[in-house]
Coordinates of C-alpha atoms and ligand atoms in Angstrom, one line a residue:
Chain A
M1 CA -106.0 30.5 47.3
F2 CA -109.4 32.1 46.9
G3 CA -108.5 33.0 43.3
V4 CA -106.4 35.9 44.5
S5 CA -103.7 36.9 42.0
E6 CA -100.1 36.3 42.8
P7 CA -98.9 39.8 43.6
F8 CA -101.6 40.2 46.2
K9 CA -100.8 36.8 47.8
R10 CA -97.3 38.0 48.5
F11 CA -98.5 40.8 50.6
V12 CA -101.1 39.0 52.6
L13 CA -98.8 38.8 55.6
V14 CA -97.8 42.5 55.3
F15 CA -101.4 43.4 55.2
L16 CA -102.2 41.3 58.3
F17 CA -99.3 42.9 60.1
C18 CA -100.5 46.4 59.3
A19 CA -104.0 45.5 60.3
A20 CA -102.7 44.1 63.7
W21 CA -100.7 47.3 64.1
E22 CA -103.8 49.3 63.6
L23 CA -106.2 47.3 65.6
F24 CA -104.3 46.2 68.7
P25 CA -103.8 49.8 70.0
R26 CA -107.2 50.9 68.8
L27 CA -108.9 48.1 70.8
N28 CA -106.6 48.9 73.8
L29 CA -105.0 45.5 73.7
L30 CA -101.8 47.5 73.6
D31 CA -101.2 50.8 75.3
P32 CA -101.2 53.4 72.5
L33 CA -98.4 55.1 74.3
I34 CA -96.3 52.0 73.7
L35 CA -97.5 51.4 70.2
P36 CA -99.6 54.1 68.5
P37 CA -101.9 52.8 65.7
L38 CA -100.4 52.7 62.2
S39 CA -102.8 55.3 60.9
K40 CA -101.6 57.8 63.5
V41 CA -98.0 57.1 62.7
M42 CA -98.7 57.6 59.0
K43 CA -100.5 60.8 59.6
R44 CA -97.7 62.0 61.8
A45 CA -95.2 61.0 59.1
F46 CA -97.0 63.3 56.6
V47 CA -97.1 66.1 59.0
L48 CA -93.3 65.8 59.6
L49 CA -92.6 65.5 55.9
L50 CA -94.6 68.6 55.0
Q51 CA -94.1 70.8 58.0
G52 CA -91.3 69.4 60.1
D53 CA -87.7 68.6 59.1
L54 CA -88.1 64.9 58.4
L55 CA -86.8 65.4 54.8
Q56 CA -83.8 67.2 56.3
H57 CA -83.1 64.2 58.6
I58 CA -83.5 61.8 55.7
Y59 CA -81.2 63.8 53.5
Q60 CA -78.5 63.9 56.3
S61 CA -78.7 60.2 56.9
L62 CA -78.5 59.4 53.2
W63 CA -75.6 61.5 52.5
R64 CA -73.7 60.0 55.4
V65 CA -74.6 56.5 54.1
F66 CA -73.2 57.3 50.7
A67 CA -70.1 58.9 52.0
G68 CA -69.4 55.9 54.4
F69 CA -70.4 53.4 51.8
L70 CA -68.1 54.9 49.1
L71 CA -65.2 55.2 51.5
S72 CA -65.6 51.6 52.6
V73 CA -65.9 50.3 49.0
A74 CA -63.0 52.5 47.8
V75 CA -60.6 51.0 50.4
A76 CA -62.0 47.5 50.7
F77 CA -62.1 46.8 46.9
P78 CA -58.5 47.3 46.0
L79 CA -57.3 45.7 49.2
G80 CA -59.7 42.7 48.7
I81 CA -58.5 42.2 45.2
F82 CA -54.9 42.3 46.5
L83 CA -55.7 39.8 49.3
G84 CA -57.5 37.6 46.8
L85 CA -54.7 37.5 44.4
F86 CA -51.9 37.0 46.8
K87 CA -52.8 34.2 49.2
K88 CA -49.7 34.7 51.3
S89 CA -50.7 38.3 52.2
E90 CA -53.6 36.9 54.2
K91 CA -51.4 35.0 56.5
Y92 CA -50.0 38.2 57.8
L93 CA -53.1 40.4 57.7
E94 CA -55.7 37.9 58.9
P95 CA -54.6 37.9 62.6
L96 CA -54.8 41.7 62.6
F97 CA -58.2 41.7 60.9
G98 CA -59.4 38.9 63.2
L99 CA -58.8 41.3 66.1
F100 CA -61.0 44.0 64.6
R101 CA -63.7 42.0 62.9
P102 CA -65.7 41.0 66.0
L103 CA -66.1 44.6 67.1
A104 CA -69.8 45.5 66.4
P105 CA -70.3 49.0 65.0
P106 CA -71.7 50.5 68.2
A107 CA -68.5 49.5 70.0
W108 CA -66.8 52.1 67.9
I109 CA -69.1 55.0 68.9
P110 CA -67.0 56.2 71.9
V111 CA -63.8 56.1 69.8
A112 CA -65.6 57.9 66.9
I113 CA -66.7 60.7 69.3
L114 CA -63.3 60.9 70.9
W115 CA -61.6 61.2 67.6
F116 CA -64.1 63.1 65.5
G117 CA -66.4 64.9 68.0
I118 CA -69.9 65.4 66.9
G119 CA -71.3 65.6 63.3
D120 CA -70.9 63.8 60.0
K121 CA -67.4 62.6 60.6
P122 CA -68.0 60.1 63.5
A123 CA -71.0 58.8 61.7
I124 CA -69.1 58.2 58.5
F125 CA -66.3 56.6 60.5
I126 CA -68.8 54.2 62.1
I127 CA -70.2 53.2 58.8
F128 CA -66.7 52.6 57.5
V129 CA -65.6 50.4 60.3
G130 CA -69.0 48.7 60.4
T131 CA -68.9 47.7 56.7
F132 CA -65.2 47.5 55.9
F133 CA -64.5 43.9 57.0
S134 CA -67.5 42.4 55.5
T135 CA -66.8 44.1 52.2
L136 CA -63.2 43.1 52.3
T137 CA -64.0 39.5 53.0
G138 CA -66.6 39.5 50.2
I139 CA -64.3 40.8 47.6
T140 CA -61.3 38.6 48.7
M141 CA -63.6 35.6 48.4
A142 CA -64.9 36.7 45.0
V143 CA -61.4 37.0 43.7
R144 CA -60.4 33.6 45.2
R145 CA -63.4 32.0 43.5
L146 CA -62.3 33.2 40.1
D147 CA -62.1 30.2 37.8
K148 CA -58.4 29.8 37.0
D149 CA -59.3 27.7 34.0
L150 CA -61.3 30.5 32.5
I151 CA -58.2 32.7 32.8
N152 CA -56.2 29.8 31.2
V153 CA -58.7 30.0 28.3
A154 CA -57.9 33.7 27.9
F155 CA -54.2 32.8 28.0
I156 CA -54.6 30.1 25.4
F157 CA -56.2 32.5 23.0
G158 CA -53.3 34.9 23.5
A159 CA -55.0 37.5 25.7
N160 CA -52.7 40.1 27.3
L161 CA -53.1 41.2 30.9
R162 CA -55.4 44.1 30.0
Q163 CA -57.6 41.9 27.9
T164 CA -57.7 39.1 30.5
I165 CA -58.9 41.6 33.1
W166 CA -61.4 43.3 30.8
F167 CA -62.9 40.3 29.0
V168 CA -62.6 37.6 31.7
V169 CA -61.9 38.8 35.2
I170 CA -64.4 41.7 35.4
P171 CA -67.3 39.8 33.9
S172 CA -66.6 36.9 36.2
L173 CA -66.5 39.1 39.3
L174 CA -69.6 41.1 38.5
P175 CA -72.2 38.9 40.1
S176 CA -70.4 38.6 43.4
V177 CA -69.4 42.2 43.4
F178 CA -73.1 43.2 43.1
A179 CA -74.1 40.9 45.8
Q180 CA -71.4 42.4 48.0
L181 CA -72.4 46.0 47.1
R182 CA -76.0 45.3 48.2
L183 CA -74.8 43.8 51.5
T184 CA -72.5 46.7 52.1
L185 CA -75.1 49.3 51.4
S186 CA -77.7 47.7 53.7
L187 CA -75.0 47.4 56.4
S188 CA -74.2 51.0 56.0
W189 CA -77.8 51.9 56.4
M190 CA -77.9 50.0 59.7
C191 CA -74.8 51.6 60.9
V192 CA -75.9 55.2 60.2
V193 CA -79.0 54.9 62.3
A194 CA -77.0 53.5 65.2
A195 CA -74.3 56.2 64.8
E196 CA -76.8 59.0 64.7
M197 CA -78.4 58.0 68.0
V198 CA -75.4 59.5 69.8
A199 CA -72.9 61.3 67.7
V200 CA -74.9 63.9 65.7
K201 CA -77.5 66.6 65.7
K202 CA -79.4 65.6 62.6
G203 CA -80.5 62.4 60.8
I204 CA -83.1 59.7 61.3
G205 CA -81.4 58.1 64.2
F206 CA -81.1 61.5 66.0
M207 CA -84.7 62.2 65.3
M208 CA -85.8 58.9 66.8
M209 CA -83.6 59.4 69.9
E210 CA -84.9 62.9 70.4
A211 CA -88.5 61.7 70.0
R212 CA -87.8 59.1 72.7
N213 CA -86.4 61.8 75.1
L214 CA -89.5 63.9 74.5
F215 CA -91.9 60.9 74.7
R216 CA -93.1 61.4 71.2
T217 CA -93.9 57.8 70.6
E218 CA -95.4 58.4 67.2
D219 CA -92.2 60.0 65.9
I220 CA -90.2 57.0 67.0
F221 CA -92.3 54.8 64.8
V222 CA -92.2 57.2 62.0
G223 CA -88.4 56.7 62.2
I224 CA -88.8 52.9 62.2
L225 CA -91.1 53.1 59.1
V226 CA -88.7 55.5 57.2
V227 CA -85.6 53.5 58.0
G228 CA -87.3 50.3 56.8
L229 CA -88.7 51.7 53.6
I230 CA -85.5 53.5 52.6
G231 CA -83.5 50.4 53.2
L232 CA -85.9 48.4 51.1
L233 CA -85.8 51.0 48.4
M234 CA -82.1 51.1 48.2
D235 CA -81.8 47.3 47.9
R236 CA -84.4 47.2 45.2
L237 CA -82.6 49.9 43.3
L238 CA -79.3 48.1 43.3
N239 CA -81.1 44.9 42.4
M240 CA -82.5 46.6 39.4
V241 CA -79.1 47.9 38.3
E242 CA -77.7 44.4 38.8
R243 CA -80.4 42.8 36.6
K244 CA -79.7 45.4 33.9
T245 CA -76.0 44.7 34.0
I246 CA -76.0 41.0 34.3
K247 CA -78.4 40.1 31.5
W248 CA -77.1 36.6 31.0
R249 CA -78.9 35.3 34.0
K250 CA -82.3 36.9 33.6
G251 CA -84.5 36.3 36.6
L252 CA -81.7 35.1 38.8
S253 CA -79.9 37.5 41.1
A254 CA -76.2 37.1 41.6
H255 CA -76.9 35.7 45.0
E256 CA -79.2 33.0 43.7
F257 CA -76.8 32.2 41.0
F258 CA -74.0 31.3 43.4
E259 CA -76.4 29.3 45.5
T260 CA -77.3 27.1 42.5
G261 CA -73.7 26.9 41.5
Chain B
M1 CA -40.3 16.1 8.7
S2 CA -41.8 16.4 12.1
F3 CA -44.2 19.2 12.7
L4 CA -44.4 19.1 16.5
K5 CA -41.5 17.7 18.4
L6 CA -41.5 17.1 22.1
V7 CA -38.0 16.6 23.2
N8 CA -37.2 14.9 26.6
L9 CA -40.0 16.7 28.5
S10 CA -39.9 16.2 32.3
K11 CA -42.0 17.9 34.9
S12 CA -42.4 17.5 38.6
F13 CA -44.5 19.4 41.1
N14 CA -43.8 20.5 44.6
T15 CA -46.7 19.2 46.7
D16 CA -47.2 18.9 50.5
K17 CA -46.2 15.3 50.1
G18 CA -42.9 16.3 48.6
I19 CA -41.7 16.5 45.0
V20 CA -43.8 14.4 42.7
Q21 CA -42.3 13.6 39.4
V22 CA -45.2 13.7 36.9
I23 CA -43.7 13.1 33.5
K24 CA -40.3 11.9 32.7
N25 CA -38.3 12.2 29.5
I26 CA -41.2 12.1 27.1
S27 CA -40.3 12.6 23.5
I28 CA -42.9 12.5 20.7
D29 CA -42.7 13.4 17.0
I30 CA -45.9 14.5 15.4
K31 CA -46.4 15.0 11.6
K32 CA -48.4 17.8 10.1
G33 CA -52.1 16.9 9.8
E34 CA -51.7 13.8 12.0
F35 CA -54.4 12.8 14.5
V36 CA -52.5 11.7 17.6
A37 CA -54.1 10.2 20.7
I38 CA -52.3 9.9 24.0
V39 CA -53.8 7.4 26.4
G40 CA -52.9 7.0 30.0
P41 CA -54.4 6.2 33.4
S42 CA -55.9 9.2 35.2
G43 CA -53.4 11.2 37.2
C44 CA -50.5 10.2 35.0
G45 CA -49.9 13.7 33.7
K46 CA -51.8 13.9 30.5
T47 CA -53.2 17.3 31.3
T48 CA -49.8 18.5 32.4
L49 CA -48.3 17.4 29.2
L50 CA -50.9 19.3 27.1
K51 CA -50.4 22.4 29.3
I52 CA -46.7 22.2 28.6
I53 CA -47.3 22.1 24.9
A54 CA -49.8 24.9 25.1
G55 CA -47.4 27.0 27.2
L56 CA -49.5 27.0 30.4
E57 CA -46.8 25.1 32.3
K58 CA -43.1 25.3 32.0
P59 CA -41.3 21.9 31.7
D60 CA -38.4 21.4 34.2
D61 CA -36.5 20.0 31.3
G62 CA -36.8 19.4 27.6
S63 CA -38.4 21.5 24.9
V64 CA -41.4 21.8 22.6
L65 CA -40.5 22.5 19.0
L66 CA -43.0 23.6 16.5
Q67 CA -41.7 23.3 12.9
G68 CA -38.2 23.3 14.3
E69 CA -38.6 26.4 16.5
E70 CA -39.2 26.8 20.2
A71 CA -43.0 27.0 20.4
N72 CA -44.6 30.1 21.7
S73 CA -48.2 29.5 22.7
N74 CA -49.3 31.5 19.7
N75 CA -51.9 29.6 17.7
I76 CA -51.7 26.4 19.6
V77 CA -55.2 26.0 21.1
L78 CA -56.2 23.7 24.0
V79 CA -59.7 22.5 24.4
F80 CA -60.2 21.6 28.0
Q81 CA -62.1 18.8 29.7
N82 CA -64.8 21.2 30.7
P83 CA -66.2 23.5 28.0
L84 CA -65.1 26.6 30.0
L85 CA -67.3 28.8 28.0
F86 CA -67.9 32.4 29.2
P87 CA -71.3 32.2 30.9
W88 CA -72.0 35.9 30.2
A89 CA -71.5 35.6 26.5
T90 CA -73.7 34.1 23.8
V91 CA -72.5 31.2 21.6
Q92 CA -71.6 33.7 18.9
E93 CA -69.6 35.9 21.2
N94 CA -67.9 32.9 22.8
V95 CA -66.8 31.6 19.4
G96 CA -65.6 35.0 18.4
F97 CA -63.5 35.5 21.6
G98 CA -60.1 34.6 20.1
L99 CA -60.6 36.8 17.1
R100 CA -61.8 39.7 19.2
L101 CA -58.5 39.5 21.2
K102 CA -56.6 40.0 17.9
G103 CA -58.4 43.2 17.3
I104 CA -60.1 42.0 14.1
P105 CA -63.0 44.3 13.0
K106 CA -66.4 43.2 14.3
I107 CA -67.9 42.7 10.9
K108 CA -65.2 40.4 9.9
I109 CA -65.5 38.4 13.1
E110 CA -69.2 38.0 12.6
K111 CA -68.7 36.7 9.1
V112 CA -66.1 34.1 10.2
V113 CA -68.0 33.0 13.2
L114 CA -71.3 32.6 11.5
D115 CA -69.7 30.8 8.7
L116 CA -68.1 28.4 11.2
L117 CA -71.2 27.9 13.2
K118 CA -73.0 27.0 10.0
K119 CA -70.4 24.5 9.0
I120 CA -70.6 22.6 12.3
G121 CA -74.3 22.9 12.7
L122 CA -74.6 25.4 15.5
N123 CA -76.2 28.2 13.6
D124 CA -79.5 27.9 15.3
F125 CA -77.9 28.4 18.7
K126 CA -75.8 31.5 18.0
S127 CA -77.7 33.7 20.4
F128 CA -78.0 31.1 23.2
Y129 CA -76.1 31.4 26.4
P130 CA -74.0 28.5 27.6
H131 CA -76.3 27.5 30.4
Q132 CA -79.1 27.0 27.9
L133 CA -77.1 24.3 26.1
S134 CA -76.5 20.6 26.8
G135 CA -73.1 19.5 27.9
G136 CA -72.4 18.1 24.4
M137 CA -73.5 21.2 22.7
Q138 CA -71.3 23.3 25.1
Q139 CA -68.3 21.2 24.2
K140 CA -69.0 21.7 20.6
V141 CA -69.1 25.4 21.1
A142 CA -65.7 25.2 22.8
L143 CA -64.4 23.3 19.8
A144 CA -65.8 26.0 17.5
R145 CA -64.2 28.7 19.6
A146 CA -60.9 26.9 19.1
L147 CA -61.3 26.5 15.4
A148 CA -62.3 30.1 14.9
V149 CA -58.7 31.2 15.4
D150 CA -57.5 28.7 12.8
P151 CA -54.9 27.1 15.1
V152 CA -51.9 25.3 13.7
L153 CA -52.2 22.8 16.4
L154 CA -55.4 21.7 18.3
L155 CA -54.8 20.1 21.7
M156 CA -57.8 18.4 23.3
D157 CA -57.8 17.3 27.0
E158 CA -60.3 14.5 27.4
P159 CA -62.9 16.6 25.7
F160 CA -65.7 14.1 25.8
A161 CA -65.0 12.5 29.2
S162 CA -67.8 14.2 31.0
L163 CA -70.5 13.6 28.3
D164 CA -73.1 10.8 28.1
A165 CA -72.4 8.0 25.7
I166 CA -74.7 9.3 23.0
A167 CA -73.3 12.8 23.0
R168 CA -69.8 11.4 23.1
E169 CA -70.3 9.2 20.0
E170 CA -71.8 12.2 18.2
L171 CA -69.0 14.5 19.0
Q172 CA -66.4 11.9 18.2
E173 CA -67.8 11.6 14.7
E174 CA -68.0 15.4 14.5
L175 CA -64.4 15.7 15.5
I176 CA -63.3 13.4 12.6
N177 CA -65.3 15.5 10.2
I178 CA -63.8 18.7 11.5
W179 CA -60.3 17.2 11.4
R180 CA -60.9 16.3 7.7
M181 CA -62.6 19.6 6.8
F182 CA -60.2 21.9 8.5
E183 CA -57.1 19.8 8.0
K184 CA -55.8 20.3 11.5
T185 CA -53.1 18.6 13.4
I186 CA -54.8 17.2 16.5
V187 CA -53.4 15.9 19.8
L188 CA -56.1 14.2 21.8
V189 CA -55.6 13.1 25.3
T190 CA -57.9 10.5 26.7
H191 CA -58.2 7.7 29.2
S192 CA -60.4 5.8 26.9
L193 CA -58.6 3.3 24.7
R194 CA -61.6 2.9 22.5
E195 CA -61.8 6.6 21.8
A196 CA -58.1 6.7 20.9
L197 CA -58.4 3.7 18.6
L198 CA -61.5 5.0 17.0
L199 CA -60.1 8.4 16.2
A200 CA -56.4 8.5 15.9
D201 CA -53.7 7.8 13.3
I202 CA -51.3 6.9 16.1
V203 CA -51.8 6.1 19.7
Y204 CA -49.2 6.7 22.5
V205 CA -49.8 4.7 25.7
L206 CA -48.4 6.2 28.9
T207 CA -47.6 4.5 32.2
P208 CA -48.6 5.8 35.6
R209 CA -46.4 8.3 37.3
P210 CA -43.5 9.0 36.8
T211 CA -45.0 8.9 33.4
V212 CA -43.0 7.6 30.4
I213 CA -44.2 6.3 27.0
K214 CA -45.0 2.7 27.3
S215 CA -45.7 1.9 23.7
V216 CA -46.7 3.5 20.4
H217 CA -49.3 2.1 18.0
P218 CA -49.9 3.3 14.5
I219 CA -53.5 2.6 13.7
E220 CA -53.8 1.8 10.0
I221 CA -57.5 1.1 9.9
P222 CA -59.4 3.0 7.2
R223 CA -62.1 5.5 8.3
P224 CA -64.9 5.7 9.0
R225 CA -64.2 3.3 11.8
N226 CA -66.8 1.9 14.1
A227 CA -66.4 0.5 17.6
Y228 CA -67.5 -3.0 16.5
L229 CA -64.7 -3.7 14.1
P230 CA -63.1 -7.0 15.3
I231 CA -59.7 -5.6 14.7
L232 CA -60.4 -2.6 17.0
S233 CA -61.7 -4.9 19.8
H234 CA -58.6 -7.0 19.4
L235 CA -56.3 -4.0 19.7
E236 CA -58.3 -2.6 22.6
L237 CA -57.9 -5.8 24.5
K238 CA -54.2 -6.0 23.8
L239 CA -53.6 -2.4 25.0
K240 CA -55.8 -2.9 28.0
K241 CA -53.6 -5.8 29.1
E242 CA -50.6 -3.6 28.5
L243 CA -52.1 -0.8 30.6
A244 CA -53.1 -3.2 33.4
E245 CA -49.6 -4.5 33.5
S246 CA -48.1 -1.0 33.7
K247 CA -50.5 -0.2 36.5
K248 CA -49.3 -3.2 38.5
I249 CA -45.8 -1.9 38.2
G250 CA -46.9 1.6 39.0
N251 CA -48.6 0.4 42.2
L252 CA -45.4 -0.8 43.7
D253 CA -43.6 1.4 46.0
N254 CA -41.9 4.1 44.1
L255 CA -38.5 3.1 45.4
T256 CA -38.7 -0.3 43.8
F257 CA -40.0 1.3 40.6
S258 CA -37.5 0.7 37.9
D259 CA -38.1 2.8 34.8
S260 CA -35.7 0.8 32.7
Q261 CA -38.4 -1.9 32.8
L262 CA -40.8 0.5 31.2
T263 CA -38.6 2.3 28.8
S264 CA -37.2 -0.9 27.5
D265 CA -40.2 -1.5 25.2
K266 CA -40.5 2.1 24.3
L267 CA -40.0 2.6 20.5
Ligands
ADP1 N1 -50.2 22.6 39.8 C1 -50.0 21.4 40.3 N2 -49.4 21.3 41.6 C2 -49.2 20.1 42.1 N3 -49.5 18.9 41.6 C3 -50.0 18.9 40.4 C4 -50.3 20.1 39.7 N4 -50.9 19.8 38.5 C5 -51.0 18.5 38.5 N5 -50.4 17.9 39.6 C6 -50.3 16.5 39.9 O1 -49.7 15.9 38.8 C7 -50.4 14.7 38.5 C8 -50.8 14.6 37.1 O2 -51.9 15.5 36.9 P1 -52.7 15.6 35.5 O3 -51.7 16.1 34.5 O4 -53.9 16.4 35.7 O5 -53.1 14.1 35.2 P2 -54.1 13.5 34.2 O6 -54.6 14.7 33.3 O7 -53.4 12.5 33.5 O8 -55.2 13.0 35.0 C9 -51.5 14.5 39.5 O9 -51.0 13.6 40.5 C10 -51.7 15.9 40.0 O10 -52.1 15.8 41.4
MG2 MG1 -56.5 15.4 33.1

């Protein structure tokens, strides 16, 4: 199209979107109090970064995300492997999990505050309950999908348990484990923002909520931009690690690999 | 002296439809260096039989004796119907898998593997990943992976069933060469009579479930054989009739199934 090179084409819509964000409020098609122009939001972001405590908020949110993410992964992985290996265990645990799974993360906010008060703990708790079941299901399924015949191959060649796990099970699981880690991380990021809107005194979510209370529209949109960009960045980062680790499918992410079988 | 002796093997599975007797009192004697083919309709328990020999399944009854001793799966290798290569490993790494498990030094593994790859014409593909190879090529790599550990017994479960005709013929020929070059004892399971007659020294024909040996046919046709030899077609036709007949019996209600009918003409 118009001889534009590929990388530029991909961002045409992003560019149009930014242009609309800038022009609509500028031309008073939208009230700038409802949606400030992009340039003003960006300017404000820099001011907050350099003079305000935006970095502090980001730091707080990130650390909560990593704590919640690690906690969730640390509990869900071993349990998921167990459930995957022992089909019968699911029969007993599934009704229990089925009860908790439909509870959206914000539903836990009152409980979190009741139990943990205000601060990091309730936020981490909400990330945990918000990501735990998805992670657990993902890992259970990954273990279930293990190709039994591939394990039979290991047996045929005389592999012991340790060798079977190291040479066959782990490499088999790697693609779906990475896919799950990406999903869990992005879910954690969504949860933290929700949690911070009520249960804490620092963090991006808190910053946005405070801005709303003080009618600082620009700050709210700074929050939106920051949340989006950081989420994107984290996903890209994990994707990069994934590509480095799973060299045998260059150019295909784990997710795509499973789609194409 | 028999090299591999299957004595009265029986196996049944618990399924949701109740207990299904899969194989029943199967006894086979195999000589060292022999190329044995076992033919039977699909679902009759050929895979199960090989898994029992390889130690992947336990028989309900009977035993597998290798050179007079209870076989432990050591150095009996089974090549599956699908190549089952490790998708994350190159051809060279796949072929070296068995040796690596044994803790053999990397340099030595490399030497053995490259040597083997050269012998069976896979040298140019040593750094390919499985998904970059055709089905026939993948199965050849699986065969190389089995040969690399120098097994005393090579079991093959319909290894060419999922290949196209051209690749199948190529690999059949290749298998005969390998059998000669490496002097292996091979038990090949197949549902193709032609394949069995083309390759084996002796062909065992199985009935449908509960599976017993219907007949045994030593094939004394000199190699190289080709599929158009009149004697082969003649034999194929004869065995085909035999199989069709046993299928008829097999299709009857299991209750009226009399296995004395079938075992009567067992050798
Ligand atoms: N693990 C198992 N559990 C239950 N039934 C099985 C199992 N393995 C095989 N069978 C049944 O045993 C029969 C023989 O299977 P198989 O040995 O794969 O036959 P073949 O290889 O001749 O096609 C089939 O009816 C199959 O459904
Ligand atoms: Mg089979």
